[in-house]
Coordinates of C-alpha atoms and ligand atoms in Angstrom, one line a residue:
M1340 CA 19.6 -25.9 -8.4
A1341 CA 16.1 -25.3 -8.5
I1342 CA 14.2 -27.9 -6.6
A1343 CA 10.7 -29.1 -8.7
K1344 CA 7.8 -28.5 -6.8
K1345 CA 6.2 -31.3 -5.7
K1346 CA 3.3 -31.3 -3.1
L1347 CA 3.4 -34.3 -1.1
V1348 CA 5.6 -34.4 2.1
Q1349 CA 7.0 -38.0 1.5
W1350 CA 9.4 -37.9 4.4
A1351 CA 8.3 -39.0 8.1
P1352 CA 9.4 -36.2 10.7
T1353 CA 12.0 -39.1 12.3
D1354 CA 13.5 -39.7 8.5
I1355 CA 13.8 -35.7 8.3
K1356 CA 15.6 -35.2 11.7
K1357 CA 17.8 -38.2 10.7
E1358 CA 18.8 -36.6 7.3
L1359 CA 19.3 -33.0 9.0
L1360 CA 22.1 -34.6 11.0
K1361 CA 23.7 -37.1 8.4
K1362 CA 26.4 -34.8 7.3
Y1363 CA 27.5 -33.8 11.1
P1364 CA 30.7 -35.1 12.9
A1365 CA 29.1 -37.2 15.5
K1366 CA 29.7 -34.8 18.4
V1367 CA 27.9 -32.2 16.5
A1368 CA 25.1 -34.2 15.6
R1369 CA 24.5 -35.5 19.3
K1370 CA 24.1 -31.9 20.2
R1371 CA 22.2 -30.7 17.1
A1372 CA 19.6 -33.5 17.6
K1373 CA 18.5 -32.2 21.1
Q1374 CA 17.8 -28.9 19.7
I1375 CA 15.4 -30.7 16.6
L1376 CA 12.6 -31.8 18.3
I1377 CA 9.5 -34.0 16.4
N1378 CA 6.4 -32.5 18.3
E1379 CA 4.2 -35.5 19.9
A1380 CA 1.3 -34.9 22.0
L1381 CA 2.2 -36.0 25.8
E1382 CA -0.2 -36.1 28.1
N1383 CA -0.1 -33.0 30.6
T1384 CA 3.4 -32.5 29.8
T1385 CA 5.5 -30.9 26.4
P1386 CA 8.6 -32.4 25.1
E1387 CA 11.7 -31.0 26.2
I1388 CA 13.8 -29.2 23.8
T1389 CA 17.6 -27.8 24.2
A1390 CA 17.6 -23.8 23.7
N1391 CA 19.6 -20.7 24.4
V1392 CA 23.1 -22.6 24.2
R1393 CA 25.9 -21.6 22.2
T1394 CA 26.1 -22.1 18.5
I1395 CA 28.6 -24.7 17.5
P1396 CA 31.6 -22.9 15.7
G1397 CA 31.8 -22.9 12.1
I1398 CA 28.0 -23.4 11.7
I1399 CA 26.0 -20.7 9.9
T1400 CA 23.7 -19.3 12.4
M1401 CA 21.1 -17.0 11.9
R1402 CA 21.7 -15.4 15.1
G1403 CA 22.6 -11.9 16.0
C1404 CA 25.1 -10.6 18.8
T1405 CA 24.3 -9.3 22.3
Y1406 CA 24.9 -5.6 20.9
A1407 CA 22.5 -6.0 18.3
G1408 CA 19.7 -7.5 21.0
C1409 CA 20.6 -4.2 23.2
K1410 CA 21.2 -1.5 21.1
G1411 CA 19.1 -2.6 18.1
V1412 CA 16.5 -4.5 19.5
I1413 CA 15.4 -2.5 23.1
M1414 CA 17.1 0.7 22.7
G1415 CA 16.5 1.3 18.9
P1416 CA 12.9 2.1 18.7
T1417 CA 13.3 4.8 21.5
R1418 CA 12.9 8.5 19.5
D1419 CA 14.2 11.1 21.9
I1420 CA 17.0 9.4 23.7
V1421 CA 20.4 9.6 21.7
N1422 CA 21.8 6.0 21.5
L1423 CA 25.8 6.4 21.4
V1424 CA 27.9 3.4 20.2
H1425 CA 31.3 3.3 21.8
G1426 CA 33.1 1.1 19.0
P1427 CA 34.5 1.0 15.6
I1428 CA 32.0 2.6 13.2
G1429 CA 31.4 -0.7 11.5
C1430 CA 29.0 -1.8 14.4
S1431 CA 27.0 1.5 13.8
F1432 CA 26.9 1.4 10.2
Y1433 CA 25.6 -2.1 9.9
A1434 CA 23.2 -1.4 12.6
W1435 CA 21.7 1.8 11.2
L1436 CA 18.3 1.7 10.0
T1437 CA 18.7 -1.8 9.3
R1438 CA 15.6 -2.8 11.6
R1439 CA 12.1 -1.4 10.2
N1440 CA 11.2 0.0 13.5
Q1441 CA 9.2 3.0 12.6
T1442 CA 8.7 6.1 14.4
D1443 CA 6.4 9.3 14.5
A1444 CA 8.2 12.1 15.7
G1445 CA 5.1 13.9 17.9
V1446 CA 4.3 17.0 18.6
D1447 CA 7.5 17.7 20.4
G1448 CA 9.2 16.8 17.1
E1449 CA 12.1 15.2 18.8
N1450 CA 13.5 12.1 16.6
Y1451 CA 16.9 10.9 16.7
M1452 CA 16.2 7.6 15.3
T1453 CA 17.7 8.1 11.8
Y1454 CA 20.8 9.4 13.1
C1455 CA 23.9 7.1 13.5
F1456 CA 26.3 7.8 16.8
S1457 CA 29.6 6.7 16.8
T1458 CA 32.6 7.3 18.9
D1459 CA 34.3 5.8 15.9
M1460 CA 37.2 4.1 17.6
Q1461 CA 40.6 3.9 15.7
D1462 CA 43.5 1.6 16.4
S1463 CA 44.8 4.2 18.8
D1464 CA 42.0 3.9 21.2
I1465 CA 42.6 0.4 20.9
I1466 CA 46.0 0.7 22.3
F1467 CA 45.2 3.8 24.4
G1468 CA 42.2 3.2 25.8
G1469 CA 38.9 5.2 24.7
E1470 CA 37.4 6.6 27.6
K1471 CA 38.5 10.2 27.0
K1472 CA 36.9 10.2 23.3
L1473 CA 33.5 8.6 24.9
A1474 CA 33.4 11.6 27.1
A1475 CA 34.0 14.1 24.5
A1476 CA 31.4 12.1 22.3
I1477 CA 28.7 12.4 25.2
Q1478 CA 29.4 16.2 25.6
E1479 CA 29.3 16.7 21.6
V1480 CA 26.1 15.0 21.9
Y1481 CA 24.8 17.3 24.5
D1482 CA 25.7 20.5 23.2
L1483 CA 24.1 19.5 19.7
F1484 CA 20.7 18.2 20.9
H1485 CA 20.3 18.4 24.7
P1486 CA 18.5 15.4 24.8
R1487 CA 16.9 13.9 28.0
A1488 CA 19.2 10.8 27.9
I1489 CA 22.2 9.8 26.2
T1490 CA 22.9 6.2 26.5
I1491 CA 26.1 4.2 25.8
F1492 CA 26.6 0.6 24.1
A1493 CA 29.7 -1.1 24.8
T1494 CA 30.6 -3.0 21.6
C1495 CA 33.4 -6.3 21.7
P1496 CA 36.4 -4.2 21.7
V1497 CA 35.4 -2.2 24.3
G1498 CA 35.1 -5.0 26.8
L1499 CA 38.1 -6.6 25.5
I1500 CA 40.4 -3.3 26.1
G1501 CA 38.4 -2.9 29.4
D1502 CA 37.4 0.9 29.1
D1503 CA 35.2 2.1 32.0
I1504 CA 31.9 3.1 30.2
H1505 CA 30.0 3.1 33.3
T1506 CA 32.0 5.4 35.3
V1507 CA 32.6 7.5 32.3
A1508 CA 28.7 7.7 32.0
R1509 CA 28.4 8.4 35.6
T1510 CA 30.9 11.3 35.5
M1511 CA 29.4 12.9 32.4
K1512 CA 25.7 12.6 34.1
E1513 CA 26.8 14.7 37.0
K1514 CA 28.6 16.8 34.7
L1515 CA 25.5 17.7 32.5
G1516 CA 23.2 17.9 35.2
D1517 CA 19.9 17.6 33.2
C1518 CA 20.6 14.7 31.2
N1519 CA 20.2 11.3 32.2
V1520 CA 23.7 9.4 31.0
F1521 CA 24.0 5.4 31.6
A1522 CA 25.7 2.5 29.8
F1523 CA 25.2 -0.8 28.5
S1524 CA 27.6 -3.8 29.1
C1525 CA 26.5 -5.3 25.8
E1526 CA 29.6 -6.3 24.0
G1527 CA 28.6 -8.4 21.2
Y1528 CA 30.2 -11.8 22.9
K1529 CA 28.3 -11.1 25.9
G1530 CA 25.9 -14.1 25.8
V1531 CA 25.2 -16.7 23.2
S1532 CA 22.5 -14.4 21.1
Q1533 CA 20.9 -11.3 21.1
S1534 CA 18.4 -12.4 23.9
A1535 CA 21.3 -11.4 26.5
G1536 CA 21.3 -8.1 24.8
H1537 CA 17.5 -7.7 25.7
H1538 CA 18.3 -8.4 29.2
I1539 CA 21.1 -6.0 29.7
A1540 CA 19.2 -3.3 27.8
N1541 CA 15.7 -3.9 30.3
N1542 CA 17.4 -4.1 33.2
Q1543 CA 19.4 -0.6 32.7
V1544 CA 15.9 0.9 31.3
F1545 CA 14.3 -0.4 34.6
T1546 CA 17.4 0.7 36.7
H1547 CA 17.9 4.2 35.1
M1548 CA 14.2 5.5 33.5
V1549 CA 11.1 3.5 34.7
G1550 CA 9.6 5.4 37.8
E1551 CA 10.8 8.1 37.4
N1552 CA 7.8 10.4 36.9
N1553 CA 5.1 10.2 39.5
E1554 CA 2.6 12.3 37.6
E1555 CA -1.0 11.2 37.2
K1556 CA -1.4 10.5 33.4
P1557 CA -4.9 11.2 31.8
G1558 CA -7.1 8.5 30.3
E1559 CA -8.9 5.9 31.6
Y1560 CA -7.9 1.8 31.2
K1561 CA -4.1 2.5 31.4
I1562 CA -1.7 -0.4 30.3
N1563 CA 1.8 -0.7 29.2
L1564 CA 2.4 -2.4 26.0
L1565 CA 5.6 -4.7 26.4
G1566 CA 7.4 -5.8 23.9
E1567 CA 6.0 -4.3 20.8
Y1568 CA 9.0 -2.7 18.6
N1569 CA 6.8 -1.0 15.9
I1570 CA 8.2 -2.9 13.4
G1571 CA 6.8 -1.8 9.8
G1572 CA 4.3 -0.1 11.6
D1573 CA 2.4 -2.5 13.9
G1574 CA 2.8 -0.6 16.8
F1575 CA 1.1 2.3 15.1
E1576 CA -2.0 -0.3 14.0
I1577 CA -2.1 -1.6 17.5
D1578 CA -2.4 2.0 19.0
R1579 CA -5.2 2.7 16.6
I1580 CA -7.4 -0.1 17.5
L1581 CA -6.4 0.8 21.4
R1582 CA -7.4 4.1 21.4
K1583 CA -10.4 3.3 19.3
C1584 CA -11.3 1.1 22.3
G1585 CA -10.8 3.7 24.7
I1586 CA -7.6 2.0 26.2
T1587 CA -4.9 4.3 27.2
T1588 CA -1.3 3.2 26.3
I1589 CA 1.0 4.8 29.0
S1590 CA 4.1 3.1 27.6
T1591 CA 5.2 0.8 24.9
F1592 CA 8.5 -0.8 25.1
S1593 CA 10.0 0.2 23.2
G1594 CA 8.3 0.8 19.5
N1595 CA 8.3 4.4 18.8
S1596 CA 8.8 5.4 22.8
T1597 CA 10.0 8.4 24.5
Y1598 CA 11.9 8.9 27.7
D1599 CA 8.6 9.8 29.5
Q1600 CA 6.8 6.5 28.6
F1601 CA 9.5 4.7 30.2
A1602 CA 9.3 7.0 33.3
S1603 CA 5.7 6.8 33.9
A1604 CA 5.5 3.0 33.2
H1605 CA 4.6 2.4 36.8
M1606 CA 1.4 4.2 36.6
A1607 CA -0.3 2.0 34.3
D1608 CA -2.7 -0.6 35.9
L1609 CA -2.0 -3.6 33.7
S1610 CA 1.1 -4.7 31.6
C1611 CA 0.4 -6.6 28.4
V1612 CA 3.2 -8.7 27.2
M1613 CA 3.7 -9.1 23.1
C1614 CA 7.0 -10.7 22.6
H1615 CA 7.5 -12.9 25.7
R1616 CA 11.1 -13.5 25.0
S1617 CA 12.5 -10.1 25.0
I1618 CA 10.7 -8.9 28.0
N1619 CA 8.8 -10.9 30.0
Y1620 CA 11.4 -10.5 33.2
V1621 CA 10.3 -6.6 33.2
A1622 CA 6.6 -7.7 33.4
D1623 CA 7.8 -9.7 36.5
M1624 CA 9.5 -6.6 37.7
M1625 CA 6.8 -4.1 37.4
E1626 CA 4.5 -6.5 39.3
I1627 CA 7.1 -7.1 42.0
K1628 CA 8.1 -3.4 42.6
F1629 CA 4.7 -1.7 41.6
G1630 CA 1.8 -4.0 41.9
I1631 CA 0.8 -4.1 38.4
P1632 CA -0.1 -7.5 37.2
W1633 CA 0.3 -8.8 33.8
I1634 CA -1.1 -10.9 31.0
K1635 CA 0.5 -12.3 27.5
V1636 CA -1.4 -10.6 24.6
N1637 CA -1.0 -11.2 21.1
F1638 CA -1.9 -8.6 18.0
I1639 CA -0.8 -10.9 15.1
G1640 CA -3.7 -12.4 13.7
A1641 CA -7.3 -11.1 13.5
K1642 CA -8.6 -13.9 15.9
S1643 CA -5.8 -13.4 18.3
T1644 CA -6.1 -9.5 18.1
I1645 CA -10.0 -10.1 19.2
K1646 CA -8.9 -12.5 22.2
S1647 CA -6.4 -9.8 23.4
L1648 CA -8.6 -7.0 23.3
R1649 CA -11.7 -9.1 25.0
K1650 CA -9.0 -10.2 27.6
I1651 CA -7.9 -6.5 28.3
A1652 CA -11.7 -5.7 28.7
E1653 CA -12.2 -8.7 31.2
Y1654 CA -9.3 -7.5 33.2
F1655 CA -10.9 -3.9 33.6
G1656 CA -14.3 -5.4 34.1
D1657 CA -15.9 -2.4 33.0
Q1658 CA -19.2 -2.8 31.2
K1659 CA -18.5 0.4 29.0
L1660 CA -15.2 -1.2 27.9
I1661 CA -16.3 -4.5 27.2
D1662 CA -19.1 -3.1 25.0
R1663 CA -16.8 -0.7 23.1
V1664 CA -14.4 -3.4 22.4
E1665 CA -17.2 -5.6 21.0
A1666 CA -18.4 -2.5 18.8
V1667 CA -14.5 -1.9 17.6
I1668 CA -14.7 -5.8 16.8
A1669 CA -18.0 -5.5 14.9
E1670 CA -16.8 -3.0 13.0
E1671 CA -13.2 -4.0 11.7
M1672 CA -14.3 -7.6 11.1
P1673 CA -16.0 -7.3 7.7
A1674 CA -13.2 -5.6 5.9
V1675 CA -11.0 -8.8 7.4
D1676 CA -13.4 -11.4 6.5
A1677 CA -13.7 -10.1 3.3
V1678 CA -10.0 -10.3 2.5
R1679 CA -9.8 -13.6 4.0
E1680 CA -12.8 -15.4 2.5
D1681 CA -10.9 -13.9 -1.2
V1682 CA -7.8 -15.7 -0.5
L1683 CA -9.0 -19.0 1.2
P1684 CA -9.5 -20.8 -1.7
R1685 CA -6.0 -20.1 -3.2
T1686 CA -4.2 -20.2 0.1
T1687 CA -5.9 -23.4 1.9
G1688 CA -3.9 -26.3 2.4
K1689 CA -0.7 -24.6 1.7
T1690 CA 2.3 -25.2 3.9
A1691 CA 4.5 -23.0 5.6
M1692 CA 7.8 -22.9 7.6
L1693 CA 8.8 -20.1 10.2
F1694 CA 12.2 -19.6 11.6
V1695 CA 12.4 -16.3 13.3
G1696 CA 13.7 -14.7 16.5
G1697 CA 12.0 -15.4 19.5
S1698 CA 8.4 -14.8 19.3
R1699 CA 7.2 -14.5 15.6
A1700 CA 7.6 -18.0 14.7
H1701 CA 4.8 -18.8 17.2
H1702 CA 2.6 -15.6 16.7
Y1703 CA 2.3 -15.9 12.9
Q1704 CA 1.2 -19.2 13.0
D1705 CA -2.5 -17.8 13.9
L1706 CA -2.2 -15.7 10.7
F1707 CA -1.0 -18.6 8.7
S1708 CA -4.1 -20.7 10.4
E1709 CA -6.4 -18.0 9.3
M1710 CA -5.7 -18.7 5.9
G1711 CA -6.0 -22.4 6.0
M1712 CA -2.4 -22.8 5.8
K1713 CA -0.5 -25.3 8.2
T1714 CA 2.7 -24.6 9.6
V1715 CA 4.8 -27.6 8.9
S1716 CA 8.0 -26.8 10.8
A1717 CA 8.8 -23.5 13.0
G1718 CA 11.5 -22.7 15.6
Y1719 CA 13.3 -19.7 17.4
E1720 CA 16.8 -18.6 16.6
F1721 CA 17.3 -17.5 20.3
A1722 CA 14.3 -18.2 22.5
H1723 CA 14.6 -19.8 25.7
R1724 CA 13.0 -23.2 26.9
D1725 CA 10.0 -21.4 28.4
D1726 CA 9.1 -19.7 24.9
Y1727 CA 8.9 -23.4 23.6
E1728 CA 7.4 -25.1 26.3
G1729 CA 5.6 -22.8 28.7
R1730 CA 6.7 -20.7 31.6
H1731 CA 5.9 -24.0 33.8
V1732 CA 9.8 -24.9 32.9
I1733 CA 11.5 -21.9 34.3
P1734 CA 12.0 -23.1 37.7
N1735 CA 13.9 -26.0 36.1
L1736 CA 16.1 -23.8 33.6
K1737 CA 19.7 -24.8 33.8
V1738 CA 21.9 -22.2 34.7
D1739 CA 25.2 -22.2 32.8
A1740 CA 28.0 -20.0 32.8
D1741 CA 26.7 -17.8 29.8
S1742 CA 23.5 -17.5 31.4
R1743 CA 25.2 -16.7 34.6
N1744 CA 27.0 -13.6 32.7
I1745 CA 24.0 -11.7 32.6
E1746 CA 22.9 -9.9 35.7
E1747 CA 19.3 -10.8 37.4
I1748 CA 18.5 -7.6 39.0
E1749 CA 16.9 -7.9 42.5
V1750 CA 13.8 -6.0 42.9
E1751 CA 11.4 -5.2 46.2
A1752 CA 8.4 -3.8 46.7
D1753 CA 8.4 0.1 46.5
P1754 CA 7.8 1.4 49.7
E1755 CA 5.6 4.2 48.3
R1756 CA 4.5 3.4 45.3
F1757 CA 3.7 -0.3 45.3
K1758 CA 0.0 -0.2 44.8
P1759 CA -1.8 -3.7 44.1
R1760 CA -4.3 -2.9 41.3
K1761 CA -6.8 -5.3 42.3
T1762 CA -7.8 -7.1 45.6
E1763 CA -6.7 -10.7 45.9
A1764 CA -10.5 -11.4 45.8
E1765 CA -10.9 -9.5 42.4
I1766 CA -7.7 -11.5 41.3
K1767 CA -9.2 -14.9 42.9
A1768 CA -12.4 -13.9 40.8
L1769 CA -10.8 -13.6 37.4
V1770 CA -8.7 -16.7 37.9
D1771 CA -11.8 -18.8 38.9
K1772 CA -13.3 -17.8 35.6
G1773 CA -10.3 -19.0 33.9
Y1774 CA -8.8 -15.9 33.6
K1775 CA -4.7 -16.2 33.1
F1776 CA -2.2 -13.7 34.4
K1777 CA 1.5 -14.2 34.0
E1778 CA 0.9 -17.3 31.6
Y1779 CA 2.6 -18.4 28.5
D1780 CA 2.4 -21.8 27.0
G1781 CA 4.8 -21.2 24.2
I1782 CA 5.2 -22.3 20.7
I1783 CA 5.0 -26.8 21.0
P1784 CA 1.3 -27.2 22.5
D1785 CA 0.1 -25.0 19.3
M1786 CA 1.8 -27.2 16.6
E1787 CA 0.4 -30.1 15.4
A1788 CA 1.8 -33.5 16.2
G1789 CA 4.7 -34.7 13.8
S1790 CA 5.9 -31.5 13.0
L1791 CA 9.3 -30.4 13.6
V1792 CA 10.5 -27.8 15.9
I1793 CA 13.9 -26.8 15.4
D1794 CA 16.0 -24.3 17.6
D1795 CA 18.8 -22.4 16.2
L1796 CA 18.3 -23.6 12.9
N1797 CA 21.2 -22.7 10.4
Q1798 CA 22.0 -22.5 6.9
Y1799 CA 22.5 -25.8 6.0
E1800 CA 19.8 -27.3 7.9
A1801 CA 17.4 -24.9 6.2
E1802 CA 18.4 -25.5 2.8
K1803 CA 18.2 -29.4 3.6
L1804 CA 14.7 -28.7 5.3
V1805 CA 13.3 -26.9 2.1
E1806 CA 14.5 -29.6 -0.1
L1807 CA 12.9 -32.5 1.6
M1808 CA 9.7 -30.9 2.7
K1809 CA 9.2 -28.2 0.0
P1810 CA 6.9 -25.8 1.8
D1811 CA 5.0 -23.2 0.1
I1812 CA 6.2 -20.6 1.9
F1813 CA 9.6 -19.8 4.1
C1814 CA 9.7 -17.0 6.5
A1815 CA 13.0 -16.2 8.1
G1816 CA 15.5 -13.1 7.7
I1817 CA 17.5 -11.5 5.0
K1818 CA 20.4 -13.8 5.8
E1819 CA 18.2 -16.9 4.6
K1820 CA 16.1 -14.8 1.9
F1821 CA 18.3 -15.5 -1.3
S1822 CA 19.3 -18.8 -0.5
I1823 CA 15.9 -19.9 0.0
Q1824 CA 14.6 -18.5 -3.0
K1825 CA 17.3 -20.0 -5.3
L1826 CA 16.0 -23.3 -4.2
G1827 CA 12.5 -22.0 -5.9
I1828 CA 10.4 -21.7 -2.9
P1829 CA 9.0 -18.2 -2.1
M1830 CA 10.5 -16.3 1.0
K1831 CA 8.9 -14.1 3.5
Q1832 CA 11.0 -11.8 5.8
L1833 CA 9.3 -12.2 9.2
H1834 CA 11.6 -9.3 10.9
S1835 CA 11.6 -6.7 8.9
Y1836 CA 8.7 -7.8 6.4
D1837 CA 10.5 -7.2 3.3
S1838 CA 9.4 -3.3 2.6
G1839 CA 5.8 -4.6 3.9
G1840 CA 3.5 -4.4 6.9
P1841 CA 2.0 -3.7 9.0
Y1842 CA 1.1 -7.1 9.8
A1843 CA -0.4 -6.6 13.2
G1844 CA -4.0 -6.1 14.1
F1845 CA -7.0 -6.1 11.6
Q1846 CA -5.6 -4.0 9.1
G1847 CA -2.3 -5.7 9.6
A1848 CA -4.3 -9.1 8.9
I1849 CA -5.7 -7.9 5.7
N1850 CA -1.9 -6.9 4.5
F1851 CA -0.6 -10.3 5.2
Y1852 CA -3.3 -12.1 3.6
K1853 CA -2.8 -10.3 0.4
E1854 CA 0.8 -10.8 0.4
I1855 CA 0.9 -14.2 1.3
D1856 CA -1.5 -15.2 -1.5
R1857 CA 0.7 -13.2 -3.7
L1858 CA 3.6 -15.2 -2.6
V1859 CA 2.3 -18.6 -2.7
N1860 CA 0.6 -18.4 -6.0
S1861 CA 3.0 -16.6 -7.9
K1862 CA 4.1 -18.5 -11.2
V1863 CA 7.5 -16.8 -11.1
W1864 CA 9.0 -20.0 -9.2
G1865 CA 8.0 -22.2 -12.3
Y1866 CA 10.6 -20.2 -14.4
M1867 CA 13.6 -20.9 -12.5
K1868 CA 15.2 -22.7 -15.1
A1869 CA 16.3 -20.7 -18.0
P1870 CA 15.1 -21.8 -21.5
W1871 CA 18.6 -22.7 -22.5
Q1872 CA 18.6 -25.2 -19.5
E1873 CA 15.6 -26.8 -20.5
S1874 CA 16.4 -26.9 -24.2
P1875 CA 19.4 -25.7 -25.7
E1876 CA 19.1 -24.3 -29.1
L1877 CA 22.3 -23.0 -30.0
S1878 CA 25.3 -25.2 -30.5
A1879 CA 28.9 -24.0 -31.6
T1880 CA 32.4 -25.5 -32.0
Y1881 CA 35.4 -23.5 -31.5
V1882 CA 37.5 -23.2 -35.1
W1883 CA 40.3 -25.1 -33.6
E1884 CA 38.4 -28.2 -32.7
Ligands
LIG2217 FE1 10.8 -10.3 20.5 FE2 11.1 -8.9 18.1 FE3 10.9 -11.6 18.2 FE4 13.1 -10.1 19.5 FE5 14.1 -9.7 16.7 FE6 12.3 -8.3 15.7 FE7 12.4 -10.9 15.9 MO1 14.1 -9.6 14.3 S1 12.0 -8.4 20.1 S2 12.0 -12.0 20.0 S3 15.4 -9.9 19.1 S4 9.4 -9.8 18.7 S5 14.6 -8.0 15.4 S6 10.8 -7.1 16.6 S7 11.8 -9.7 14.1 S8 14.3 -11.5 15.6 S9 11.0 -12.8 16.7

């Protein structure tokens, strides 16, 4: 049933929380209460939220599985590596091109992203084992494409029957000779969400590819862009801006990435972390092993883009780069401001809700605030406490059976290749000026007091929240799209961007302003009731009546 549009939020946050929990059995309500937080300004501390815990069975979560995080999120956007799924065909089919990570084949022309590689396990493979079939599939891939690498992904049944995918991978790597073959134990059930899959993928990427190519790369101001997956072409827009500034991207993890980018990542002089959730530990490992410092950046929102560019320039500290960055900002901003000023009178004062993944629910608040819009409630599907409260909580994170399930790899300084990029005095000079390395404060400090921060929001709570707070726009994913629209509220997918984007960088901000203006000011939601529901004109009786 359509909800009549009413502007005023009449419910106090505490009452909203109570309403969300009211229908649950006592035990479930107690558990969910810890994941629903009313933001309050506390002196020097951030309120604590429970996150990265199992979803309660029976609840329709927005989350995905561990395999999705490994195969789809981290490895999916690589273009010259063949990603071979060991499992029933459904796991491949439903992960085939459903995430809008774009690729550009480049001069080498290699791009396997549009293919769907699977061992297509059958009942007999489940009963008698699928290792032989996997070896044959690897051979077939090699004979057909001769890629630099073939990676193998375990799906749930593979874990259950115990196929030893790592031994198959090692044997095939030796046999093939010139093709790197390695595997991921990323069965869907392995962790509480896709976040576990990110970790499994990144550990193997770091172990099997990073540091393989010691060739010096051309270019100045060399960076790694970590946690940028080129959804809707975001990465292309960021690349455009960085190139214009004269900054060289040695590797992107992993939007439109190549094998060689991973292999050369240790040749960069700074790691810039876009999505903290999916990759912050890689930034740490790069620093420990090779001496590359890292900073948090955000290219979502024009202001955030400017801030991030300046932060990169300040790190290198070269006047030529600092001037170039300022020139690019001055060149790009008039077009951004023109569109922003045009939409502002129509968007100011509107409200948004964002429930997306593990970083966008935070990043996109910048874009909305540039449009004068307020985020009244937000949360992540699978982020950890540090993404909510900031990295200072990391030492106190509870280790439970689920997190223990995910391997932490031990990294040490590389005896030959560890090279501090700056002297201690240089780092100290930057820090004294207020420069922040390895820092992420999370979503909570950026949200207003009284706003609702909710972890792992589910279908029921999403609908209830919309019903109570009537936001002007709701942002989440495809599973939420139509149930929210049926409530008469515009819904924007912030995973796939529906069919839009890019939304990163300067051009992305322009695209976003226009799109959100169109959505929140559309009159279509006023026509949710069909004319005959409002005033029935036809009536009839059956002949036998
Ligand atoms: Fe990082 Fe992502 Fe996200 Fe993520 Fe994702 Fe994604 Fe996302 Mo969908 S890596 S945490 S697992 S920014 S696929 S590109 S949009 S949930 S907020």
